[in-house]
Amino acid sequence: MTVRKAWIVVIAAGSAGLAFVMVLVVGVYLVAGNLAAGIGGKSVGLAKGAVPAAYQALVQKWGNLCDAINPALLAAQLYQESGFNPKAQSHAAAQGIAQFIPGTWATHGLDGDGDGDRDVWDPNDAIPSAASYDCSLAKYVKDVPGDPTANMLASYNAGAYAVIKYGGVPPYKETQNYVKTITTLSESFAAPTSRVDPSEQAAGAIAYAQKKLGTLYLWGGTGTAEQGGRFDCSGLTQAAYKSVGITLPRVANDQYNAGPHPSRDELLPGDLVFFSDDLTNSRAIRHVGIYVGGGYMIDAPRTGAVIRFDPIDTPDYFGATRVTEDGAKALPTTV
C-alpha cells in the first residue's frame, strides 16, 4: 500500500483516523520534546533563504559587528521595519530597508560600500548603518545592568536615557513589547543548532485541515460563509492554526517567519511546509501546506483542485516552519 493510499484509508476511518494522527503527533513529541533549539553569540547563522540572497552576506557580516547583536537579530529588525523592502517609506518619513528617519540617518548613516555617498535607499549603506547604530546604542548603555542586547533594543525604542534612568529595560509596555518581539522574531531567522521543540498545537491544526479535505480551492479564500467555506493555501493554514488559538499572517511568505525552521529530516506533523520558485528568498514563497508525516502534507493546491494530500518532496520545496505562539505574535501585521 502506498503512503498516499494509507492516508486515504486513515481518513475514511473517521474518528479512528484522527486518533491515528493524534498518536503520531504525540509520539513524535516523546521523541523530540526535550530537544531544544538555541542561538548563541557569534555562532549564529541565518536560516536557509530567510534573508533574501541579495542581502544575506551583508546581514551575516554586519550582524557580527558587536557582541550586542547577531545576524539573526539584525535580520529580524530589518524584516520588522520594512519586510526587506529597500524602497519602503513610512508615514513618519522613515526610509529604506532599515527605516531610518532623516535626522538619525544624518548622524548615523554610513558609506557602507565605499562608493563615496551615504544613500539611505541603498541596502549596501543602510544595512551596515543599522548594525552600526545598534552597536552605538549598546555602547551608550554598556554599564547598565541586565542583558546587553535587551538594553540595546530598549534604547532603540525608548532612547538610551530611559534605559540608563531605569537601570535596564524601562517599564514602558511599548518598549517591553518591542524587545520581546525582536528577540522572539530573531529565532525565525536563525539556523537552528539542534532540533526544535514540537508544537503543542500541531494535532489540532491537522485535525482542522483534515475536516476540509475535498473542499474546492478558492483564490483568496479564508473559509468564510460568503466564500462557501473555501480556502486558498495560506487561508487554510491560517484557519487551521486559528482553530488552536494561534493567529498567523494572511500570506505564505510571512507565515514562514512564525517560528524556527526544522530541516527536512526533522519534520514533525503540524509543521508548515513551503514552496517557491526562488529557493534563496523566503519573500518569494508562493505555496504552503501542513505536514502530516510520511512525506505528505494537506494543502489547497490551486484553482480547480480540492484540499487534499500531496507529496512535499518536489523541486520547489523551500523549507519548513515549526509554528510557535510567541513566534506568530511577534510577526508584524504589515510588512
CSV table of C-alpha atoms in Angstrom, one decimal:
chain,number,residue,atom,x,y,z
A,1,MET,CA,0.0,0.0,0.0
A,2,THR,CA,1.4,3.4,-0.9
A,3,VAL,CA,1.7,6.2,1.7
A,4,ARG,CA,-1.0,8.2,-0.1
A,5,LYS,CA,-3.4,5.3,-0.1
A,6,ALA,CA,-2.6,4.6,3.5
A,7,TRP,CA,-3.6,8.1,4.4
A,8,ILE,CA,-6.8,7.8,2.4
A,9,VAL,CA,-7.7,4.7,4.4
A,10,VAL,CA,-7.0,6.6,7.6
A,11,ILE,CA,-9.3,9.4,6.7
A,12,ALA,CA,-12.0,7.0,5.6
A,13,ALA,CA,-11.9,5.5,9.1
A,14,GLY,CA,-13.2,8.8,10.5
A,15,SER,CA,-12.6,9.2,14.2
A,16,ALA,CA,-10.1,6.3,14.0
A,17,GLY,CA,-8.1,8.4,11.5
A,18,LEU,CA,-8.0,11.3,13.8
A,19,ALA,CA,-6.9,9.1,16.6
A,20,PHE,CA,-4.1,7.8,14.5
A,21,VAL,CA,-2.9,11.3,13.7
A,22,MET,CA,-3.1,12.2,17.4
A,23,VAL,CA,-1.0,9.2,18.3
A,24,LEU,CA,1.5,10.1,15.6
A,25,VAL,CA,1.9,13.6,16.8
A,26,VAL,CA,2.1,12.6,20.5
A,27,GLY,CA,4.7,10.0,19.5
A,28,VAL,CA,7.0,12.5,17.9
A,29,TYR,CA,6.6,14.8,20.9
A,30,LEU,CA,8.0,12.0,23.1
A,31,VAL,CA,10.9,11.6,20.7
A,32,ALA,CA,11.7,15.3,20.2
A,33,GLY,CA,10.1,17.1,23.2
A,34,ASN,CA,13.3,17.6,25.1
A,35,LEU,CA,15.4,18.7,22.2
A,36,ALA,CA,15.5,22.4,22.2
A,37,ALA,CA,16.8,25.0,19.7
A,38,GLY,CA,19.3,27.7,20.5
A,39,ILE,CA,21.0,30.6,19.1
A,40,GLY,CA,24.2,31.7,20.7
A,41,GLY,CA,26.6,34.6,20.2
A,42,LYS,CA,28.9,34.8,17.2
A,43,SER,CA,28.0,31.2,16.0
A,44,VAL,CA,24.5,32.4,14.9
A,45,GLY,CA,23.9,31.6,11.3
A,46,LEU,CA,20.9,32.5,9.1
A,47,ALA,CA,18.1,30.1,8.3
A,48,LYS,CA,18.0,28.9,4.7
A,49,GLY,CA,16.5,31.6,2.5
A,50,ALA,CA,15.1,33.6,5.4
A,51,VAL,CA,17.0,36.6,4.3
A,52,PRO,CA,16.8,37.4,0.5
A,53,ALA,CA,20.0,36.3,-1.2
A,54,ALA,CA,20.8,39.9,-2.2
A,55,TYR,CA,21.2,40.9,1.4
A,56,GLN,CA,22.3,37.7,3.1
A,57,ALA,CA,26.1,38.3,3.0
A,58,LEU,CA,25.6,41.9,4.3
A,59,VAL,CA,23.4,40.7,7.2
A,60,GLN,CA,25.8,37.9,8.1
A,61,LYS,CA,28.8,40.2,8.0
A,62,TRP,CA,27.4,43.3,9.8
A,63,GLY,CA,25.4,41.2,12.2
A,64,ASN,CA,28.6,40.3,13.9
A,65,LEU,CA,29.8,43.9,14.3
A,66,CYS,CA,29.5,43.9,18.1
A,67,ASP,CA,28.5,41.5,20.9
A,68,ALA,CA,25.1,43.0,21.4
A,69,ILE,CA,23.8,41.9,18.0
A,70,ASN,CA,24.0,38.9,15.8
A,71,PRO,CA,22.9,38.2,12.2
A,72,ALA,CA,19.5,36.8,13.1
A,73,LEU,CA,18.7,39.8,15.3
A,74,LEU,CA,19.7,42.2,12.6
A,75,ALA,CA,17.6,40.3,10.1
A,76,ALA,CA,14.6,40.4,12.5
A,77,GLN,CA,14.9,44.2,12.8
A,78,LEU,CA,15.1,44.7,9.0
A,79,TYR,CA,12.1,42.4,8.5
A,80,GLN,CA,10.1,44.1,11.2
A,81,GLU,CA,10.9,47.6,9.8
A,82,SER,CA,10.5,47.0,6.1
A,83,GLY,CA,10.0,43.4,5.1
A,84,PHE,CA,13.4,43.7,3.4
A,85,ASN,CA,11.9,46.3,1.1
A,86,PRO,CA,14.7,48.9,0.2
A,87,LYS,CA,12.0,51.3,-1.2
A,88,ALA,CA,9.9,51.3,2.0
A,89,GLN,CA,8.7,54.7,3.3
A,90,SER,CA,6.5,55.2,6.3
A,91,HIS,CA,4.1,58.0,7.1
A,92,ALA,CA,6.6,59.2,9.7
A,93,ALA,CA,9.2,59.7,6.9
A,94,ALA,CA,11.2,56.6,7.8
A,95,GLN,CA,13.1,55.5,4.7
A,96,GLY,CA,14.7,52.4,3.2
A,97,ILE,CA,15.2,48.8,4.2
A,98,ALA,CA,16.2,49.9,7.8
A,99,GLN,CA,13.6,52.7,8.1
A,100,PHE,CA,15.9,55.5,9.2
A,101,ILE,CA,14.3,58.9,9.8
A,102,PRO,CA,16.3,61.7,8.1
A,103,GLY,CA,17.7,63.1,11.4
A,104,THR,CA,19.1,59.7,12.6
A,105,TRP,CA,20.4,59.0,9.1
A,106,ALA,CA,22.3,62.3,9.0
A,107,THR,CA,24.1,61.3,12.2
A,108,HIS,CA,24.5,57.5,11.9
A,109,GLY,CA,24.4,56.8,8.1
A,110,LEU,CA,27.5,55.1,6.8
A,111,ASP,CA,29.0,54.8,3.3
A,112,GLY,CA,28.9,51.0,3.7
A,113,ASP,CA,30.1,50.1,0.2
A,114,GLY,CA,32.7,52.8,0.0
A,115,ASP,CA,31.3,54.4,-3.2
A,116,GLY,CA,31.6,57.9,-1.9
A,117,ASP,CA,28.0,58.5,-0.8
A,118,ARG,CA,25.6,57.6,2.1
A,119,ASP,CA,22.4,56.6,0.5
A,120,VAL,CA,19.5,55.6,2.8
A,121,TRP,CA,17.8,53.8,-0.1
A,122,ASP,CA,20.8,51.6,-0.8
A,123,PRO,CA,20.9,48.4,1.3
A,124,ASN,CA,24.7,48.4,0.9
A,125,ASP,CA,24.8,51.5,3.1
A,126,ALA,CA,21.6,51.1,5.1
A,127,ILE,CA,22.3,47.6,6.5
A,128,PRO,CA,25.8,48.5,7.8
A,129,SER,CA,24.3,51.7,9.2
A,130,ALA,CA,21.6,49.8,11.0
A,131,ALA,CA,24.2,47.4,12.6
A,132,SER,CA,26.5,50.4,13.5
A,133,TYR,CA,23.6,52.3,15.0
A,134,ASP,CA,22.7,49.2,17.2
A,135,CYS,CA,26.3,48.9,18.4
A,136,SER,CA,26.4,52.7,19.1
A,137,LEU,CA,23.3,52.3,21.3
A,138,ALA,CA,24.9,49.3,23.0
A,139,LYS,CA,27.9,51.4,23.9
A,140,TYR,CA,25.8,54.1,25.4
A,141,VAL,CA,24.2,51.6,27.8
A,142,LYS,CA,27.1,49.3,28.3
A,143,ASP,CA,27.3,49.9,32.0
A,144,VAL,CA,23.6,49.3,32.6
A,145,PRO,CA,22.8,46.1,34.4
A,146,GLY,CA,21.0,43.3,32.6
A,147,ASP,CA,21.2,41.8,29.1
A,148,PRO,CA,23.2,44.0,26.7
A,149,THR,CA,21.0,43.0,23.7
A,150,ALA,CA,17.8,43.8,25.6
A,151,ASN,CA,19.2,47.1,26.7
A,152,MET,CA,20.3,47.9,23.2
A,153,LEU,CA,16.8,47.2,21.8
A,154,ALA,CA,15.2,49.2,24.5
A,155,SER,CA,17.5,52.1,23.7
A,156,TYR,CA,16.5,51.8,20.0
A,157,ASN,CA,12.8,52.1,21.0
A,158,ALA,CA,12.8,54.4,24.1
A,159,GLY,CA,16.2,56.1,24.0
A,160,ALA,CA,19.4,55.4,25.9
A,161,TYR,CA,18.5,57.9,28.6
A,162,ALA,CA,15.4,55.9,29.6
A,163,VAL,CA,17.5,52.7,29.8
A,164,ILE,CA,20.1,54.4,32.0
A,165,LYS,CA,17.4,56.0,34.1
A,166,TYR,CA,15.6,52.8,34.9
A,167,GLY,CA,18.7,50.6,35.1
A,168,GLY,CA,17.6,48.4,32.3
A,169,VAL,CA,14.6,47.9,30.0
A,170,PRO,CA,12.2,50.7,31.1
A,171,PRO,CA,8.7,49.9,32.4
A,172,TYR,CA,7.0,51.1,29.1
A,173,LYS,CA,4.7,48.5,27.6
A,174,GLU,CA,5.6,49.5,24.1
A,175,THR,CA,9.4,49.1,24.8
A,176,GLN,CA,9.0,45.8,26.6
A,177,ASN,CA,6.9,44.5,23.7
A,178,TYR,CA,9.5,45.7,21.2
A,179,VAL,CA,12.3,43.9,23.0
A,180,LYS,CA,10.3,40.7,23.2
A,181,THR,CA,9.2,41.0,19.6
A,182,ILE,CA,12.6,41.3,18.1
A,183,THR,CA,14.3,38.7,20.2
A,184,THR,CA,11.5,36.2,19.5
A,185,LEU,CA,11.4,37.0,15.8
A,186,SER,CA,15.2,36.5,15.6
A,187,GLU,CA,14.6,32.8,16.3
A,188,SER,CA,12.8,32.6,13.0
A,189,PHE,CA,15.9,34.0,11.1
A,190,ALA,CA,18.5,31.9,13.0
A,191,ALA,CA,19.5,28.5,11.6
A,192,PRO,CA,18.7,26.0,14.5
A,193,THR,CA,21.7,24.5,16.1
A,194,SER,CA,19.7,21.5,17.3
A,195,ARG,CA,16.2,20.0,16.8
A,196,VAL,CA,13.5,22.4,17.7
A,197,ASP,CA,10.7,21.8,20.2
A,198,PRO,CA,7.5,20.3,18.7
A,199,SER,CA,4.4,22.5,18.5
A,200,GLU,CA,1.8,21.7,21.2
A,201,GLN,CA,-1.0,22.8,18.8
A,202,ALA,CA,0.0,20.7,15.9
A,203,ALA,CA,-2.6,17.9,16.3
A,204,GLY,CA,-5.4,20.4,16.5
A,205,ALA,CA,-4.3,22.2,13.3
A,206,ILE,CA,-4.0,18.9,11.5
A,207,ALA,CA,-7.5,17.8,12.7
A,208,TYR,CA,-9.0,21.1,11.4
A,209,ALA,CA,-7.3,20.7,8.0
A,210,GLN,CA,-8.5,17.0,7.7
A,211,LYS,CA,-12.1,18.1,8.1
A,212,LYS,CA,-11.6,20.3,5.0
A,213,LEU,CA,-10.4,17.5,2.7
A,214,GLY,CA,-12.3,17.5,-0.6
A,215,THR,CA,-13.2,21.2,-0.3
A,216,LEU,CA,-12.8,23.1,-3.6
A,217,TYR,CA,-10.0,25.6,-3.7
A,218,LEU,CA,-10.7,29.4,-3.9
A,219,TRP,CA,-8.1,32.0,-4.7
A,220,GLY,CA,-8.2,34.4,-1.7
A,221,GLY,CA,-10.4,32.1,0.3
A,222,THR,CA,-10.3,32.2,4.0
A,223,GLY,CA,-13.2,29.8,4.7
A,224,THR,CA,-15.9,32.4,5.3
A,225,ALA,CA,-19.6,31.6,4.8
A,226,GLU,CA,-19.7,34.1,2.0
A,227,GLN,CA,-16.9,32.1,0.3
A,228,GLY,CA,-18.7,28.8,0.8
A,229,GLY,CA,-16.1,27.7,3.4
A,230,ARG,CA,-13.4,27.5,0.7
A,231,PHE,CA,-9.7,28.3,1.0
A,232,ASP,CA,-6.5,29.1,-0.8
A,233,CYS,CA,-3.3,27.6,0.5
A,234,SER,CA,-2.4,30.2,3.2
A,235,GLY,CA,-6.1,30.7,4.0
A,236,LEU,CA,-6.2,27.0,5.0
A,237,THR,CA,-3.1,27.1,7.2
A,238,GLN,CA,-4.2,30.3,8.8
A,239,ALA,CA,-7.6,28.9,9.7
A,240,ALA,CA,-6.1,25.6,10.9
A,241,TYR,CA,-3.8,27.4,13.4
A,242,LYS,CA,-6.5,29.9,14.3
A,243,SER,CA,-8.6,26.9,15.4
A,244,VAL,CA,-6.0,26.2,18.1
A,245,GLY,CA,-5.5,29.8,19.2
A,246,ILE,CA,-2.6,30.9,17.0
A,247,THR,CA,-3.0,33.9,14.7
A,248,LEU,CA,-0.9,33.6,11.6
A,249,PRO,CA,-0.4,36.3,8.9
A,250,ARG,CA,-2.5,36.0,5.8
A,251,VAL,CA,0.1,35.2,3.2
A,252,ALA,CA,2.5,32.3,3.0
A,253,ASN,CA,5.8,34.2,2.8
A,254,ASP,CA,5.0,35.9,6.2
A,255,GLN,CA,3.8,32.6,7.7
A,256,TYR,CA,7.4,31.3,7.1
A,257,ASN,CA,8.6,33.6,9.9
A,258,ALA,CA,6.2,32.2,12.6
A,259,GLY,CA,8.8,30.1,14.3
A,260,PRO,CA,12.1,28.2,13.8
A,261,HIS,CA,12.9,26.1,10.8
A,262,PRO,CA,13.5,22.4,11.1
A,263,SER,CA,15.4,20.6,8.4
A,264,ARG,CA,13.7,18.1,6.1
A,265,ASP,CA,14.7,15.1,8.1
A,266,GLU,CA,13.4,16.7,11.3
A,267,LEU,CA,9.9,17.4,10.2
A,268,LEU,CA,7.1,16.7,12.5
A,269,PRO,CA,3.3,16.6,11.9
A,270,GLY,CA,1.9,20.1,12.1
A,271,ASP,CA,4.9,21.9,10.6
A,272,LEU,CA,4.2,24.3,7.8
A,273,VAL,CA,6.0,23.4,4.6
A,274,PHE,CA,6.7,25.9,1.9
A,275,PHE,CA,7.4,26.0,-1.8
A,276,SER,CA,9.0,28.6,-4.1
A,277,ASP,CA,10.5,29.2,-7.5
A,278,ASP,CA,13.3,31.0,-5.8
A,279,LEU,CA,15.0,28.8,-3.1
A,280,THR,CA,17.1,31.7,-1.9
A,281,ASN,CA,14.4,34.1,-0.8
A,282,SER,CA,11.6,33.5,1.6
A,283,ARG,CA,9.8,36.6,0.3
A,284,ALA,CA,9.2,34.7,-3.0
A,285,ILE,CA,7.4,31.8,-1.3
A,286,ARG,CA,4.2,31.0,-3.2
A,287,HIS,CA,2.7,27.9,-1.6
A,288,VAL,CA,2.2,26.4,1.9
A,289,GLY,CA,0.8,23.2,3.3
A,290,ILE,CA,0.6,21.4,6.7
A,291,TYR,CA,2.9,18.4,7.1
A,292,VAL,CA,1.2,15.2,8.2
A,293,GLY,CA,4.1,12.7,8.1
A,294,GLY,CA,5.4,10.2,5.6
A,295,GLY,CA,6.4,12.8,3.2
A,296,TYR,CA,2.9,14.2,2.7
A,297,MET,CA,1.0,17.4,3.5
A,298,ILE,CA,-2.6,18.6,3.5
A,299,ASP,CA,-2.8,21.6,1.2
A,300,ALA,CA,-5.2,23.7,-1.0
A,301,PRO,CA,-3.2,23.3,-4.3
A,302,ARG,CA,-4.7,25.5,-7.0
A,303,THR,CA,-7.8,26.7,-8.8
A,304,GLY,CA,-9.9,23.7,-9.9
A,305,ALA,CA,-8.4,21.3,-7.3
A,306,VAL,CA,-9.7,20.3,-3.9
A,307,ILE,CA,-7.9,20.3,-0.5
A,308,ARG,CA,-6.0,17.0,-0.5
A,309,PHE,CA,-2.9,15.2,0.4
A,310,ASP,CA,0.2,16.0,-1.7
A,311,PRO,CA,3.9,14.9,-1.5
A,312,ILE,CA,6.3,17.6,-0.3
A,313,ASP,CA,9.5,16.3,-2.0
A,314,THR,CA,9.3,18.3,-5.1
A,315,PRO,CA,11.9,20.5,-6.8
A,316,ASP,CA,10.3,23.7,-5.4
A,317,TYR,CA,10.3,22.6,-1.8
A,318,PHE,CA,11.7,25.6,0.1
A,319,GLY,CA,11.7,24.6,3.8
A,320,ALA,CA,9.5,24.3,6.9
A,321,THR,CA,8.4,26.3,9.9
A,322,ARG,CA,7.5,24.9,13.3
A,323,VAL,CA,4.9,27.4,14.4
A,324,THR,CA,5.1,28.8,17.9
A,325,GLU,CA,2.5,31.0,19.6
A,326,ASP,CA,5.2,33.6,20.5
A,327,GLY,CA,6.7,33.5,17.0
A,328,ALA,CA,3.3,34.2,15.4
A,329,LYS,CA,2.6,37.1,17.9
A,330,ALA,CA,5.9,38.6,17.0
A,331,LEU,CA,5.2,39.0,13.3
A,332,PRO,CA,4.4,42.5,12.1
A,333,THR,CA,0.8,43.0,10.9
A,334,THR,CA,2.1,44.5,7.7
A,335,VAL,CA,5.5,44.4,6.1
